PDB file of C-alpha atoms and ligand atoms in Angstrom:
ATOM      1  CA  MET A1425      19.108  46.401 -30.341  1.00 95.00           C
ATOM      2  CA  ARG A1426      19.662  44.449 -33.543  1.00 97.00           C
ATOM      3  CA  LEU A1427      17.990  41.032 -33.502  1.00 98.00           C
ATOM      4  CA  ALA A1428      21.174  39.017 -34.152  1.00 98.00           C
ATOM      5  CA  GLN A1429      22.947  40.990 -31.424  1.00 97.00           C
ATOM      6  CA  LEU A1430      20.085  40.250 -29.013  1.00 98.00           C
ATOM      7  CA  LEU A1431      20.358  36.508 -29.688  1.00 97.00           C
ATOM      8  CA  PHE A1432      24.102  36.705 -29.099  1.00 97.00           C
ATOM      9  CA  SER A1433      23.562  38.534 -25.783  1.00 96.00           C
ATOM     10  CA  GLN A1434      21.321  35.682 -24.625  1.00 97.00           C
ATOM     11  CA  GLY A1435      23.980  33.034 -25.310  1.00 96.00           C
ATOM     12  CA  LEU A1436      22.182  31.567 -28.312  1.00 97.00           C
ATOM     13  CA  GLY A1437      25.334  31.206 -30.413  1.00 96.00           C
ATOM     14  CA  MET A1438      28.416  32.945 -31.748  1.00 95.00           C
ATOM     15  CA  ARG A1439      27.746  36.262 -33.494  1.00 96.00           C
ATOM     16  CA  ARG A1440      27.879  34.711 -36.962  1.00 97.00           C
ATOM     17  CA  GLU A1441      25.681  31.773 -35.928  1.00 97.00           C
ATOM     18  CA  CYS A1442      23.046  34.142 -34.515  1.00 97.00           C
ATOM     19  CA  ALA A1443      22.968  36.160 -37.746  1.00 97.00           C
ATOM     20  CA  ALA A1444      22.651  32.915 -39.740  1.00 97.00           C
ATOM     21  CA  LEU A1445      19.781  31.675 -37.541  1.00 97.00           C
ATOM     22  CA  VAL A1446      17.858  34.882 -38.202  1.00 98.00           C
ATOM     23  CA  ALA A1447      18.615  34.889 -41.945  1.00 98.00           C
ATOM     24  CA  ALA A1448      17.458  31.262 -42.175  1.00 98.00           C
ATOM     25  CA  GLY A1449      14.020  32.227 -40.836  1.00 97.00           C
ATOM     26  CA  GLU A1450      14.486  30.268 -37.594  1.00 97.00           C
ATOM     27  CA  VAL A1451      13.629  33.210 -35.320  1.00 98.00           C
ATOM     28  CA  ARG A1452      10.146  34.475 -34.545  1.00 97.00           C
ATOM     29  CA  VAL A1453       9.314  37.657 -32.672  1.00 97.00           C
ATOM     30  CA  GLY A1454       5.742  38.009 -31.471  1.00 90.00           C
ATOM     31  CA  GLY A1455       4.909  34.853 -33.450  1.00 91.00           C
ATOM     32  CA  ARG A1456       6.142  36.351 -36.752  1.00 95.00           C
ATOM     33  CA  VAL A1457       9.300  35.254 -38.592  1.00 97.00           C
ATOM     34  CA  VAL A1458      11.891  38.047 -38.735  1.00 97.00           C
ATOM     35  CA  ASP A1459      14.694  37.138 -41.143  1.00 96.00           C
ATOM     36  CA  ASP A1460      16.706  40.355 -41.114  1.00 97.00           C
ATOM     37  CA  PRO A1461      19.612  40.001 -38.615  1.00 97.00           C
ATOM     38  CA  ASP A1462      19.842  43.811 -38.435  1.00 97.00           C
ATOM     39  CA  ALA A1463      16.130  44.326 -37.619  1.00 97.00           C
ATOM     40  CA  GLU A1464      15.871  46.655 -34.615  1.00 97.00           C
ATOM     41  CA  VAL A1465      13.929  45.266 -31.631  1.00 97.00           C
ATOM     42  CA  GLU A1466      13.155  46.654 -28.181  1.00 96.00           C
ATOM     43  CA  PRO A1467      14.839  44.128 -25.872  1.00 96.00           C
ATOM     44  CA  VAL A1468      13.002  44.789 -22.581  1.00 93.00           C
ATOM     45  CA  GLY A1469      10.453  42.006 -22.081  1.00 90.00           C
ATOM     46  CA  LEU A1470      10.919  40.737 -25.653  1.00 95.00           C
ATOM     47  CA  GLU A1471       9.491  37.265 -26.241  1.00 96.00           C
ATOM     48  CA  PHE A1472      10.901  35.356 -29.157  1.00 97.00           C
ATOM     49  CA  SER A1473      11.530  31.817 -30.307  1.00 97.00           C
ATOM     50  CA  VAL A1474      14.505  30.120 -31.907  1.00 97.00           C
ATOM     51  CA  ARG A1475      13.738  26.907 -33.799  1.00 95.00           C
ATOM     52  CA  GLY A1476      10.472  26.746 -31.876  1.00 94.00           C
ATOM     53  CA  GLU A1477      12.080  27.148 -28.440  1.00 94.00           C
ATOM     54  CA  ARG A1478      10.642  30.118 -26.553  1.00 94.00           C
ATOM     55  CA  TRP A1479      12.790  32.702 -24.810  1.00 95.00           C
ATOM     56  CA  THR A1480      12.272  35.967 -22.964  1.00 94.00           C
ATOM     57  CA  TYR A1481      15.037  38.566 -23.179  1.00 95.00           C
ATOM     58  CA  ARG A1482      16.871  38.952 -19.871  1.00 94.00           C
ATOM     59  CA  GLU A1483      19.579  41.520 -19.415  1.00 92.00           C
ATOM     60  CA  ARG A1484      21.042  39.376 -16.646  1.00 92.00           C
ATOM     61  CA  ALA A1485      20.497  35.666 -16.072  1.00 93.00           C
ATOM     62  CA  VAL A1486      19.683  34.510 -12.539  1.00 95.00           C
ATOM     63  CA  VAL A1487      18.632  30.890 -12.103  1.00 96.00           C
ATOM     64  CA  VAL A1488      18.025  28.392  -9.322  1.00 97.00           C
ATOM     65  CA  LEU A1489      19.387  24.866  -9.691  1.00 98.00           C
ATOM     66  CA  HIS A1490      18.450  21.920  -7.488  1.00 98.00           C
ATOM     67  CA  LYS A1491      21.949  20.509  -7.136  1.00 98.00           C
ATOM     68  CA  PRO A1492      21.986  16.726  -6.834  1.00 98.00           C
ATOM     69  CA  ALA A1493      24.726  14.911  -4.917  1.00 98.00           C
ATOM     70  CA  GLY A1494      27.738  13.941  -7.024  1.00 98.00           C
ATOM     71  CA  PHE A1495      28.255  17.278  -8.807  1.00 98.00           C
ATOM     72  CA  GLU A1496      31.019  19.814  -8.154  1.00 97.00           C
ATOM     73  CA  CYS A1497      30.348  23.546  -8.084  1.00 96.00           C
ATOM     74  CA  SER A1498      33.719  24.218  -9.704  1.00 92.00           C
ATOM     75  CA  LEU A1499      33.865  25.325 -13.336  1.00 89.00           C
ATOM     76  CA  GLN A1500      36.935  23.062 -13.627  1.00 89.00           C
ATOM     77  CA  PRO A1501      35.760  19.951 -11.797  1.00 88.00           C
ATOM     78  CA  ARG A1502      38.301  17.339 -10.745  1.00 92.00           C
ATOM     79  CA  HIS A1503      36.483  14.170  -9.720  1.00 94.00           C
ATOM     80  CA  HIS A1504      32.799  14.633 -10.574  1.00 96.00           C
ATOM     81  CA  PRO A1505      30.836  16.448 -13.288  1.00 97.00           C
ATOM     82  CA  SER A1506      30.326  20.180 -12.853  1.00 97.00           C
ATOM     83  CA  VAL A1507      26.912  21.615 -11.966  1.00 98.00           C
ATOM     84  CA  MET A1508      27.335  23.588 -15.206  1.00 97.00           C
ATOM     85  CA  SER A1509      26.660  20.374 -17.140  1.00 96.00           C
ATOM     86  CA  LEU A1510      23.081  20.506 -15.802  1.00 97.00           C
ATOM     87  CA  LEU A1511      22.399  23.839 -17.535  1.00 97.00           C
ATOM     88  CA  PRO A1512      21.569  24.445 -21.204  1.00 94.00           C
ATOM     89  CA  PRO A1513      24.379  25.690 -23.483  1.00 94.00           C
ATOM     90  CA  ALA A1514      22.809  29.179 -23.750  1.00 95.00           C
ATOM     91  CA  LEU A1515      23.257  29.747 -20.009  1.00 95.00           C
ATOM     92  CA  ARG A1516      26.801  28.391 -20.030  1.00 95.00           C
ATOM     93  CA  ARG A1517      27.700  30.591 -23.011  1.00 94.00           C
ATOM     94  CA  ARG A1518      26.378  33.649 -21.160  1.00 94.00           C
ATOM     95  CA  GLY A1519      28.932  32.925 -18.471  1.00 93.00           C
ATOM     96  CA  VAL A1520      26.641  32.150 -15.543  1.00 96.00           C
ATOM     97  CA  GLN A1521      28.513  30.838 -12.519  1.00 95.00           C
ATOM     98  CA  PRO A1522      27.555  29.490  -9.111  1.00 97.00           C
ATOM     99  CA  VAL A1523      26.977  31.978  -6.296  1.00 96.00           C
ATOM    100  CA  GLY A1524      29.120  30.401  -3.602  1.00 94.00           C
ATOM    101  CA  HIS A1525      29.740  26.713  -3.209  1.00 95.00           C
ATOM    102  CA  LEU A1526      28.071  23.529  -2.024  1.00 97.00           C
ATOM    103  CA  ASP A1527      30.103  20.406  -1.269  1.00 97.00           C
ATOM    104  CA  VAL A1528      29.933  17.567  -3.762  1.00 97.00           C
ATOM    105  CA  ASP A1529      27.686  15.527  -1.427  1.00 98.00           C
ATOM    106  CA  THR A1530      25.447  18.486  -0.461  1.00 98.00           C
ATOM    107  CA  THR A1531      22.126  18.778  -2.290  1.00 98.00           C
ATOM    108  CA  GLY A1532      19.722  21.653  -2.782  1.00 98.00           C
ATOM    109  CA  LEU A1533      19.509  25.241  -3.785  1.00 98.00           C
ATOM    110  CA  LEU A1534      22.302  26.753  -5.829  1.00 98.00           C
ATOM    111  CA  LEU A1535      21.918  30.169  -7.431  1.00 97.00           C
ATOM    112  CA  LEU A1536      23.791  30.836 -10.651  1.00 97.00           C
ATOM    113  CA  THR A1537      24.119  34.154 -12.439  1.00 96.00           C
ATOM    114  CA  ASP A1538      26.137  36.155 -14.959  1.00 95.00           C
ATOM    115  CA  ASP A1539      25.688  39.268 -12.796  1.00 93.00           C
ATOM    116  CA  GLY A1540      29.054  39.831 -11.121  1.00 93.00           C
ATOM    117  CA  ALA A1541      27.724  42.602  -8.859  1.00 93.00           C
ATOM    118  CA  LEU A1542      24.977  40.286  -7.596  1.00 93.00           C
ATOM    119  CA  ILE A1543      27.506  37.523  -6.866  1.00 94.00           C
ATOM    120  CA  HIS A1544      29.529  40.033  -4.895  1.00 92.00           C
ATOM    121  CA  ARG A1545      26.492  41.249  -2.918  1.00 92.00           C
ATOM    122  CA  LEU A1546      25.319  37.737  -2.102  1.00 93.00           C
ATOM    123  CA  THR A1547      28.716  36.420  -1.030  1.00 91.00           C
ATOM    124  CA  SER A1548      30.075  39.453   0.789  1.00 87.00           C
ATOM    125  CA  PRO A1549      30.639  38.559   4.464  1.00 85.00           C
ATOM    126  CA  LYS A1550      29.398  42.047   5.388  1.00 86.00           C
ATOM    127  CA  ARG A1551      25.901  41.350   4.048  1.00 88.00           C
ATOM    128  CA  HIS A1552      25.042  38.346   6.230  1.00 90.00           C
ATOM    129  CA  VAL A1553      22.859  36.759   3.558  1.00 92.00           C
ATOM    130  CA  ALA A1554      20.728  33.987   5.087  1.00 95.00           C
ATOM    131  CA  LYS A1555      21.185  30.365   3.974  1.00 97.00           C
ATOM    132  CA  VAL A1556      18.840  27.671   5.264  1.00 97.00           C
ATOM    133  CA  TYR A1557      20.212  24.149   5.674  1.00 98.00           C
ATOM    134  CA  GLU A1558      18.358  20.919   6.474  1.00 98.00           C
ATOM    135  CA  VAL A1559      20.830  18.753   8.357  1.00 98.00           C
ATOM    136  CA  THR A1560      20.621  15.016   9.025  1.00 98.00           C
ATOM    137  CA  THR A1561      22.815  13.982  11.933  1.00 98.00           C
ATOM    138  CA  LYS A1562      24.487  10.619  12.565  1.00 98.00           C
ATOM    139  CA  HIS A1563      23.622  10.577  16.269  1.00 97.00           C
ATOM    140  CA  ALA A1564      20.268  11.668  17.686  1.00 96.00           C
ATOM    141  CA  ALA A1565      20.332  15.419  18.253  1.00 94.00           C
ATOM    142  CA  THR A1566      20.405  16.185  21.964  1.00 94.00           C
ATOM    143  CA  PRO A1567      17.963  18.863  23.194  1.00 93.00           C
ATOM    144  CA  ALA A1568      21.003  21.063  23.863  1.00 95.00           C
ATOM    145  CA  LEU A1569      22.442  20.828  20.331  1.00 97.00           C
ATOM    146  CA  PRO A1570      20.438  23.596  18.588  1.00 97.00           C
ATOM    147  CA  GLN A1571      21.215  26.121  21.331  1.00 97.00           C
ATOM    148  CA  ARG A1572      24.876  25.107  21.328  1.00 97.00           C
ATOM    149  CA  LEU A1573      25.077  25.906  17.597  1.00 98.00           C
ATOM    150  CA  VAL A1574      23.385  29.276  18.136  1.00 98.00           C
ATOM    151  CA  ASP A1575      25.624  30.119  21.097  1.00 97.00           C
ATOM    152  CA  GLY A1576      28.669  29.347  18.947  1.00 96.00           C
ATOM    153  CA  VAL A1577      31.317  26.667  18.564  1.00 97.00           C
ATOM    154  CA  GLN A1578      35.046  27.067  18.166  1.00 95.00           C
ATOM    155  CA  LEU A1579      36.369  25.837  14.813  1.00 94.00           C
ATOM    156  CA  VAL A1580      40.027  25.122  14.126  1.00 90.00           C
ATOM    157  CA  ASP A1581      41.645  28.101  12.352  1.00 88.00           C
ATOM    158  CA  GLU A1582      38.845  30.519  13.309  1.00 92.00           C
ATOM    159  CA  PRO A1583      39.719  33.339  15.670  1.00 92.00           C
ATOM    160  CA  ARG A1584      36.255  33.500  17.261  1.00 93.00           C
ATOM    161  CA  PRO A1585      33.383  31.068  17.898  1.00 95.00           C
ATOM    162  CA  VAL A1586      31.143  30.588  14.874  1.00 96.00           C
ATOM    163  CA  ARG A1587      27.382  30.858  15.368  1.00 96.00           C
ATOM    164  CA  ALA A1588      24.207  29.798  13.603  1.00 97.00           C
ATOM    165  CA  ALA A1589      21.679  32.630  13.257  1.00 97.00           C
ATOM    166  CA  THR A1590      18.937  30.174  14.252  1.00 97.00           C
ATOM    167  CA  CYS A1591      18.706  26.427  14.735  1.00 98.00           C
ATOM    168  CA  GLU A1592      15.788  24.150  15.548  1.00 97.00           C
ATOM    169  CA  ALA A1593      15.357  20.390  15.793  1.00 97.00           C
ATOM    170  CA  THR A1594      12.947  19.189  13.100  1.00 97.00           C
ATOM    171  CA  GLY A1595      13.118  15.499  14.123  1.00 96.00           C
ATOM    172  CA  PRO A1596      15.221  13.139  16.240  1.00 96.00           C
ATOM    173  CA  HIS A1597      18.076  13.242  13.697  1.00 97.00           C
ATOM    174  CA  THR A1598      17.288  16.435  11.807  1.00 98.00           C
ATOM    175  CA  LEU A1599      17.967  20.136  12.298  1.00 98.00           C
ATOM    176  CA  ARG A1600      17.084  23.298  10.378  1.00 98.00           C
ATOM    177  CA  LEU A1601      20.007  25.654  10.645  1.00 97.00           C
ATOM    178  CA  VAL A1602      20.297  29.185   9.299  1.00 98.00           C
ATOM    179  CA  LEU A1603      23.747  30.608   8.626  1.00 97.00           C
ATOM    180  CA  THR A1604      24.578  34.169   7.684  1.00 95.00           C
ATOM    181  CA  GLU A1605      28.191  33.535   6.788  1.00 90.00           C
ATOM    182  CA  GLY A1606      29.823  31.027   4.479  1.00 85.00           C
ATOM    183  CA  LYS A1607      32.960  29.434   5.796  1.00 90.00           C
ATOM    184  CA  TYR A1608      34.477  26.321   4.250  1.00 91.00           C
ATOM    185  CA  HIS A1609      32.444  23.180   5.203  1.00 95.00           C
ATOM    186  CA  GLN A1610      30.819  25.354   7.845  1.00 96.00           C
ATOM    187  CA  VAL A1611      27.799  23.225   8.722  1.00 98.00           C
ATOM    188  CA  LYS A1612      29.771  19.984   8.878  1.00 98.00           C
ATOM    189  CA  ARG A1613      32.509  21.556  10.972  1.00 97.00           C
ATOM    190  CA  MET A1614      30.063  23.229  13.351  1.00 97.00           C
ATOM    191  CA  VAL A1615      28.058  20.057  13.933  1.00 98.00           C
ATOM    192  CA  ALA A1616      31.291  18.086  14.465  1.00 97.00           C
ATOM    193  CA  ALA A1617      32.538  20.715  16.929  1.00 97.00           C
ATOM    194  CA  ALA A1618      29.276  20.276  18.845  1.00 97.00           C
ATOM    195  CA  GLY A1619      29.910  16.520  19.162  1.00 95.00           C
ATOM    196  CA  ASN A1620      27.711  15.097  16.393  1.00 97.00           C
ATOM    197  CA  ARG A1621      28.256  14.409  12.670  1.00 98.00           C
ATOM    198  CA  VAL A1622      26.492  15.458   9.471  1.00 98.00           C
ATOM    199  CA  GLU A1623      25.176  12.465   7.537  1.00 98.00           C
ATOM    200  CA  ALA A1624      23.332  14.471   4.884  1.00 98.00           C
ATOM    201  CA  LEU A1625      23.086  18.161   4.072  1.00 98.00           C
ATOM    202  CA  HIS A1626      20.523  19.976   1.951  1.00 98.00           C
ATOM    203  CA  ARG A1627      20.132  23.721   1.347  1.00 98.00           C
ATOM    204  CA  SER A1628      16.461  24.653   1.109  1.00 97.00           C
ATOM    205  CA  ALA A1629      16.707  28.447   0.777  1.00 96.00           C
ATOM    206  CA  PHE A1630      19.228  31.185   0.071  1.00 95.00           C
ATOM    207  CA  ALA A1631      18.823  34.961   0.020  1.00 93.00           C
ATOM    208  CA  GLY A1632      15.060  34.721   0.366  1.00 91.00           C
ATOM    209  CA  VAL A1633      14.718  32.284  -2.566  1.00 94.00           C
ATOM    210  CA  ALA A1634      13.249  28.858  -1.751  1.00 93.00           C
ATOM    211  CA  LEU A1635      13.852  25.642  -3.669  1.00 93.00           C
ATOM    212  CA  GLY A1636      10.166  24.698  -3.554  1.00 89.00           C
ATOM    213  CA  ASP A1637       9.305  21.574  -5.524  1.00 93.00           C
ATOM    214  CA  LEU A1638      12.065  21.884  -8.129  1.00 96.00           C
ATOM    215  CA  ALA A1639      13.251  18.306  -8.814  1.00 97.00           C
ATOM    216  CA  PRO A1640      16.920  17.319  -8.364  1.00 98.00           C
ATOM    217  CA  GLY A1641      18.947  18.272 -11.439  1.00 98.00           C
ATOM    218  CA  GLN A1642      16.299  20.749 -12.646  1.00 98.00           C
ATOM    219  CA  TRP A1643      16.711  24.520 -12.917  1.00 97.00           C
ATOM    220  CA  ARG A1644      14.382  27.506 -13.273  1.00 95.00           C
ATOM    221  CA  TRP A1645      14.641  31.211 -13.889  1.00 94.00           C
ATOM    222  CA  ILE A1646      14.238  33.541 -10.963  1.00 91.00           C
ATOM    223  CA  GLY A1647      10.988  35.286 -11.763  1.00 73.00           C
ATOM    224  CA  PRO A1648      10.679  39.090 -11.726  1.00 67.00           C
ATOM    225  CA  GLU A1649       8.403  38.786  -8.668  1.00 69.00           C
ATOM    226  CA  GLU A1650      11.141  37.029  -6.685  1.00 75.00           C
ATOM    227  CA  SER A1651      13.713  39.417  -5.332  1.00 71.00           C
ATOM    228  CA  VAL A1652      17.083  37.890  -4.587  1.00 78.00           C
ATOM    229  CA  ALA A1653      17.416  39.961  -1.472  1.00 66.00           C
ATOM    230  CA  PRO A1654      20.597  39.979   0.494  1.00 55.00           C
ATOM    231  CA  SER A1655      18.395  39.852   3.594  1.00 46.00           C
ATOM    232  CA  THR A1656      20.347  40.879   6.635  1.00 47.00           C
ATOM    233  CA  SER A1657      19.237  38.883   9.609  1.00 41.00           C
ATOM    234  CA  ARG A1658      21.378  40.546  12.215  1.00 41.00           C
TER     235      ARG A1658
HETATM  236  N1  URA B1453      28.347  23.740   4.920  1.00 72.24           N
HETATM  237  C1  URA B1453      28.944  22.562   4.614  1.00 72.24           C
HETATM  238  O1  URA B1453      29.579  21.952   5.468  1.00 72.24           O
HETATM  239  N2  URA B1453      28.840  22.101   3.349  1.00 72.24           N
HETATM  240  C2  URA B1453      28.131  22.741   2.384  1.00 72.24           C
HETATM  241  O2  URA B1453      28.049  22.245   1.248  1.00 72.24           O
HETATM  242  C3  URA B1453      27.502  23.948   2.720  1.00 72.24           C
HETATM  243  C4  URA B1453      27.619  24.428   4.002  1.00 72.24           C
END
């Protein structure tokens, strides 16, 4: 691949801007300045820098964002800033978009990617991809509540009861709930249908990827050792 084309593919500017960056000597490959925009490079695993900022070539971008409260997952937000504003321009230019949706007041793990096939795999209802939610309830969780959510609750407009894959109490007012489907406001509606109320909601894992100690508002690449597995749990 030509170097300027590679920069363009990584969202580092418009085609002409990428060629100009290379010609201006702003791009290093393997620590060495390459100033020919048409220089051929092998993209796989290529490490390069642009104005001192280091990049690794990635055919597809897959990142994890720790979504803070007060951000919308929509690309055209209405009342709050979009989660896209938390990402660098290169990722936005590549066309990454959120995999699924978290409510504006929900915090935690949001995957974003420019891989349309991956978005489809992770959001397809047939795949039952596991999502782990940490729920804070308004009223103390009764001993019966976790089992009730696993047995299933009837939601308005749903033909059948909706179930959690697993649910455990993690404190007097906290639950860890695993869902393998993604209906609108599902956790809040399920907890309400079981007679309690969600005060705070946080997603700690999705598709086998954990948030870990990523700080709110921060993002990271999914490493090659982490597989974003549409893990089927039933
Ligand atoms: N369920 C909800 O109710 N809200 C979310 O943001 C995610 C799951």
